[in-house]
mmCIF file of C-alpha atoms in Angstrom:
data_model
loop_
_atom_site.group_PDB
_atom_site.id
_atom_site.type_symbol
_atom_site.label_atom_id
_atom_site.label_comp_id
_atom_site.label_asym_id
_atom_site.label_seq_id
_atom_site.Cartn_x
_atom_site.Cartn_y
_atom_site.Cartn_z
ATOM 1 C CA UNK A 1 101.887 -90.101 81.030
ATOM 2 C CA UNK A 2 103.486 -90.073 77.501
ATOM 3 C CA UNK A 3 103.296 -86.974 75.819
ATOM 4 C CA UNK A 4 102.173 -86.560 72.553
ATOM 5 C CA UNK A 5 104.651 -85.906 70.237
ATOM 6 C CA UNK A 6 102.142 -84.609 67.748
ATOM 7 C CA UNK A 7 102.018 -81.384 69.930
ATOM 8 C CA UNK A 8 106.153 -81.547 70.336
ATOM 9 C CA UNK A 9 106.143 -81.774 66.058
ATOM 10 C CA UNK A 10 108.748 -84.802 66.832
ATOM 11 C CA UNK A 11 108.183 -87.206 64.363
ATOM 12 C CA UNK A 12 105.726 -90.217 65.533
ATOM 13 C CA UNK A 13 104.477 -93.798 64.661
ATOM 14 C CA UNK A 14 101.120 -94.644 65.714
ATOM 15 C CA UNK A 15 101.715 -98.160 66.894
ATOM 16 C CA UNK A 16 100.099 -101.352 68.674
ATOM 17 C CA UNK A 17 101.175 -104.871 69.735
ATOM 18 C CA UNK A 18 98.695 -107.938 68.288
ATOM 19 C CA UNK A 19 98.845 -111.500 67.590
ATOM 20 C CA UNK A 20 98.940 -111.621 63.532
ATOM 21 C CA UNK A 21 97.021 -114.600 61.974
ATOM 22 C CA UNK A 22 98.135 -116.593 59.234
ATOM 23 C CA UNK A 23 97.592 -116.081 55.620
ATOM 24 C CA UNK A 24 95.237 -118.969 55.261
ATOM 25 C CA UNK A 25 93.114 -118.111 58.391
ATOM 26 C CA UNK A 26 92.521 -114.463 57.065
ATOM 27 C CA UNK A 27 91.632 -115.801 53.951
ATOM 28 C CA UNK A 28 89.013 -117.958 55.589
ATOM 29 C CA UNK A 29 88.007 -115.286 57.762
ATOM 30 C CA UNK A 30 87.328 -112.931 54.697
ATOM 31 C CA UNK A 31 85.692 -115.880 53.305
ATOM 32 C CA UNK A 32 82.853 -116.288 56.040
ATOM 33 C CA UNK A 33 82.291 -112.060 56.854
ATOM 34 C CA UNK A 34 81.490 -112.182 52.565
ATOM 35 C CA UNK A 35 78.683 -114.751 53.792
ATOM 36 C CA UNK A 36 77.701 -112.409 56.207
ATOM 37 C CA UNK A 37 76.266 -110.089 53.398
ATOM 38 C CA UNK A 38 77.192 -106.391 55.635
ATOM 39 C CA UNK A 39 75.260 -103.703 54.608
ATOM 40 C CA UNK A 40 76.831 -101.313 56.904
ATOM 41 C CA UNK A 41 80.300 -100.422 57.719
ATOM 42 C CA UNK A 42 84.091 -100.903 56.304
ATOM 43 C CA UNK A 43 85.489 -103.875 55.835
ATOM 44 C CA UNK A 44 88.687 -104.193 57.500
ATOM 45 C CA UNK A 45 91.316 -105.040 54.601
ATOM 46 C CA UNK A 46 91.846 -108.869 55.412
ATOM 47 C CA UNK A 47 95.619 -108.336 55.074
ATOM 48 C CA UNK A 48 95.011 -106.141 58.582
ATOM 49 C CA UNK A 49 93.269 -109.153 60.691
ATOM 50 C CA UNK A 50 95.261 -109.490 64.019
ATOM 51 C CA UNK A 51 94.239 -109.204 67.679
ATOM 52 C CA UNK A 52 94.861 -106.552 69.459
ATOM 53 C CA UNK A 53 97.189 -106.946 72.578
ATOM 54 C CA UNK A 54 97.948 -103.513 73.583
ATOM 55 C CA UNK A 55 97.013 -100.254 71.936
ATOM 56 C CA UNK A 56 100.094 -97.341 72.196
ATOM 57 C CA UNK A 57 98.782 -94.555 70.387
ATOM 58 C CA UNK A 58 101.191 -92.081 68.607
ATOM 59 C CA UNK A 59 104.148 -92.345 70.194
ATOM 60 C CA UNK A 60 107.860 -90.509 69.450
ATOM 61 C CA UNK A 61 109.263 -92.342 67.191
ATOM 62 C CA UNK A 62 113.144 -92.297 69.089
ATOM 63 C CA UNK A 63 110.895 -94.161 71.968
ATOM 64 C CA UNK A 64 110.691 -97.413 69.156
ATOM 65 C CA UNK A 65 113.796 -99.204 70.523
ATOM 66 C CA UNK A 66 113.227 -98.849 73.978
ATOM 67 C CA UNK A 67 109.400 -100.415 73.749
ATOM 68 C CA UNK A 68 111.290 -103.131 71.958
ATOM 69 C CA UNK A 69 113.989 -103.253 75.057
ATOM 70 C CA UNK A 70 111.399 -103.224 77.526
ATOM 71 C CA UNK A 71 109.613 -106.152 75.574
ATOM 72 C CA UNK A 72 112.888 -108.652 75.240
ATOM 73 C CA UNK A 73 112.772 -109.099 78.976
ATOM 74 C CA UNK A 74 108.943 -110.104 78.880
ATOM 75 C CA UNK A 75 108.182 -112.972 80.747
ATOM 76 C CA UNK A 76 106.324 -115.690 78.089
ATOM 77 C CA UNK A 77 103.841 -118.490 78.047
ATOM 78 C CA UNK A 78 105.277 -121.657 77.854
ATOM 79 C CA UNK A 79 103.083 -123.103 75.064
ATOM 80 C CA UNK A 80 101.314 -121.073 72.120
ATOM 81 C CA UNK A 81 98.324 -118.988 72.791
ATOM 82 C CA UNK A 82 95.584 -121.036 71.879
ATOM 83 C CA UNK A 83 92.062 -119.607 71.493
ATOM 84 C CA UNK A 84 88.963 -119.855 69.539
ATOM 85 C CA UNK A 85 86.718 -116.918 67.697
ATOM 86 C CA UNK A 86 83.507 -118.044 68.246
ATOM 87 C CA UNK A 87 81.275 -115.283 68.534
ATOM 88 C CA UNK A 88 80.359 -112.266 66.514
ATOM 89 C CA UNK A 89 79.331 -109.253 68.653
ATOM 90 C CA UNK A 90 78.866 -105.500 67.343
ATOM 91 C CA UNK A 91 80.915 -103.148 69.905
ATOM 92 C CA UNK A 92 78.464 -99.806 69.406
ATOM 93 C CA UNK A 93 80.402 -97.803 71.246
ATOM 94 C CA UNK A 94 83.034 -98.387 68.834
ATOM 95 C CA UNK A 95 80.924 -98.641 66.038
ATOM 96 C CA UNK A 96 82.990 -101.884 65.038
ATOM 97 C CA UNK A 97 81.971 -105.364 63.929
ATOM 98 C CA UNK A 98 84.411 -107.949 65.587
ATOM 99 C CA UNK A 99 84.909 -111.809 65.789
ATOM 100 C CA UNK A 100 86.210 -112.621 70.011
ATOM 101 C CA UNK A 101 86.778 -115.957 72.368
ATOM 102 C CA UNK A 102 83.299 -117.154 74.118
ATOM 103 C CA UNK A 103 86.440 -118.086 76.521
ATOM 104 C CA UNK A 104 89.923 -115.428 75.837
ATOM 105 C CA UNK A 105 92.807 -118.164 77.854
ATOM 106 C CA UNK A 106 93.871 -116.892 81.017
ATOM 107 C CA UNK A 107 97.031 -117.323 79.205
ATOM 108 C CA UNK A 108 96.327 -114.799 76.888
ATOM 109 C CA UNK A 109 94.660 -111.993 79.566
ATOM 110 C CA UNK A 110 98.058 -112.798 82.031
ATOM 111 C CA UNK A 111 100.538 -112.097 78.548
ATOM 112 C CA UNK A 112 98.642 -109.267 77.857
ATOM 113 C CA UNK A 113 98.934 -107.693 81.791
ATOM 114 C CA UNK A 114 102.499 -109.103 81.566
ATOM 115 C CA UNK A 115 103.229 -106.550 78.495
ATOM 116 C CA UNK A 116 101.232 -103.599 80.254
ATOM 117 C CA UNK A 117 103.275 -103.861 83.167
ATOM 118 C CA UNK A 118 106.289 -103.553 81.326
ATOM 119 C CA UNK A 119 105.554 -100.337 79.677
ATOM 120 C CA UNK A 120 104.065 -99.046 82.629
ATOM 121 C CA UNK A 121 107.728 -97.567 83.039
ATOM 122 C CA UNK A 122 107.718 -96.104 80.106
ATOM 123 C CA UNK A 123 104.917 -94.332 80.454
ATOM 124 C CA UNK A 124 102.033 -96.293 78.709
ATOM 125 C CA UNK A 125 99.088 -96.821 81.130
ATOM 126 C CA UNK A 126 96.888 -99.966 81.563
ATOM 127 C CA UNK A 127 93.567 -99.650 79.740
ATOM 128 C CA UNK A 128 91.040 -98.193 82.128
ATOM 129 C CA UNK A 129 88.540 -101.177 80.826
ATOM 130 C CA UNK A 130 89.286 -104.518 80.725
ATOM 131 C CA UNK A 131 91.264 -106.328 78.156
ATOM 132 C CA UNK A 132 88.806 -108.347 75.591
ATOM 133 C CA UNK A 133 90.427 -109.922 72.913
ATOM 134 C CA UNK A 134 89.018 -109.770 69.559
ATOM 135 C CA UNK A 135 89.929 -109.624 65.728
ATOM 136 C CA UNK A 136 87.422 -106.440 64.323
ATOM 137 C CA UNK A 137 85.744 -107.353 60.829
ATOM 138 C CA UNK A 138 84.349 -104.275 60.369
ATOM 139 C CA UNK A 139 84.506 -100.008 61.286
ATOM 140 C CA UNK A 140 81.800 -97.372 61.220
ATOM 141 C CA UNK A 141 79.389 -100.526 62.245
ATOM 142 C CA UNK A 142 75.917 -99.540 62.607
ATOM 143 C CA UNK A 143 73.479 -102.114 63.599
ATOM 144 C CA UNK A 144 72.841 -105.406 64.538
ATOM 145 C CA UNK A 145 74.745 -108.196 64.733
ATOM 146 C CA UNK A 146 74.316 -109.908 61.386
ATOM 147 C CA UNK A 147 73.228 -113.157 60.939
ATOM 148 C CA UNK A 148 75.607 -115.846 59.572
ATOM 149 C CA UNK A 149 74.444 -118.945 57.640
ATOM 150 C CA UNK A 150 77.903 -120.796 59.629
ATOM 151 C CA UNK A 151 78.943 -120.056 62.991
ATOM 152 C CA UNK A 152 82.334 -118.600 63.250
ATOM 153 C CA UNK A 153 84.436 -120.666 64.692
ATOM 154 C CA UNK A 154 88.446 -120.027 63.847
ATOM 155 C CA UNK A 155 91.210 -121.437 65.868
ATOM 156 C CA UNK A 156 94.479 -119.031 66.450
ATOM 157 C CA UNK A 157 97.277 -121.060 67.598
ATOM 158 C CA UNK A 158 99.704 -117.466 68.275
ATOM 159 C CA UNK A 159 103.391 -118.501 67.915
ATOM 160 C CA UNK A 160 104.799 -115.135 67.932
ATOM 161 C CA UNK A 161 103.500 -111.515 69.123
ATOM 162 C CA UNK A 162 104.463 -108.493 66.856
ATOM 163 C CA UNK A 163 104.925 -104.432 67.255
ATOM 164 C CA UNK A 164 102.994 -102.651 63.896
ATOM 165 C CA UNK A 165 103.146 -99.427 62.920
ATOM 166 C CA UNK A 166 99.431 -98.022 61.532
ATOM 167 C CA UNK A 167 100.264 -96.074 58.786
ATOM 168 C CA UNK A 168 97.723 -95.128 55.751
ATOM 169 C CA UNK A 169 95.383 -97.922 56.649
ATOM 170 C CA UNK A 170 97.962 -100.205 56.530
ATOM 171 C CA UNK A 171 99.389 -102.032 59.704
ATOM 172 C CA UNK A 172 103.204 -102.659 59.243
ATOM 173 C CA UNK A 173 105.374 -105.013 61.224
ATOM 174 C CA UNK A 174 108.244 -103.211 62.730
ATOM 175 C CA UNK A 175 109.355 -105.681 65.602
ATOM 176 C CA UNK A 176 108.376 -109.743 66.191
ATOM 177 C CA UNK A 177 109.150 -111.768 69.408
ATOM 178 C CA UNK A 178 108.174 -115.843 69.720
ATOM 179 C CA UNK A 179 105.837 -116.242 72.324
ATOM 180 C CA UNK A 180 107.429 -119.601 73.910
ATOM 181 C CA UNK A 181 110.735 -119.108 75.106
#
């Protein structure tokens, strides 16, 4: 188990791996959740729109170059990942408002285990719940899902996967790896 380095006063980067999207498809994205009228929540900043791959937490920041280490020697897909947002489903647990794949590529779920199991040295444990891919629209969600005039339906062709520090609400790139060898 990692320990948290805000209890060890060390200083720490709260970080995450994610597929980014392009500039044009988060434009478009921001584009259809206006149409969607919310009445509840925060919009997510569209210059933040990415998918998730694997969530770290707040980890020491002289641990950075090792995660990156561990991550050169990740086995890759041989093609892009490919999927489709399709469906717009309120998490309520989470309170969040998200866009995700009627059908996430077993491509994508077999990366994804593929980067858990090399941190696993490290430290970083595999999610207790499964892995659901998913680009969040909106936090502090509260409701139903809304009703949208067009169905979503945004294609993410990933090239490249990418380490980001969260800091201040903003999510900064710190390390970027292709996804095809």
């Amino acid at each position: 188990m990692v320990q948290d380095p805000r209890l060890t006063g060390a200083p720490f980067k709260r970080l995450f791996f994610a597929l980014p999207v392009t500039d044009a498809q988060q434009r478009a994205i921001a584009q259809w959740r206006r149409g969607l009228q919310l009445r509840s929540g925060k919009p997510v900043p569209s210059t933040n729109f990415h998918l998730t791959l694997m969530f770290l937490g707040d980890v020491d920041a002289v641990q950075v170059p090792a995660i990156c280490a561990a991550v050169d020697n990740l086995a890759r897909p041989d093609a892009p990942l490919r999927l489709l947002l399709d469906q717009l489903k309120v998490w309520p647990r989470a309170n969040v408002l998200v866009l995700e794949p009627q059908q996430p590529p077993a491509a994508l779920r077999q990366f994804v285990y593929g980067l858990q199991q090399a941190l696993l040295p490290m430290g970083f444990a595999e999610q207790a719940r499964e892995y659901r891919p998913h680009l969040t629209l909106s936090r502090d969600f509260r409701g139903q899902v809304p009703e949208a005039s067009v169905a979503p339906d945004f294609f993410i062709a990933a090239r490249h996967f990418t380490l980001y520090e969260s800091r201040k609400g903003q999510y900064l790139p710190l390390a970027q790896w292709p996804l095809t060898p």
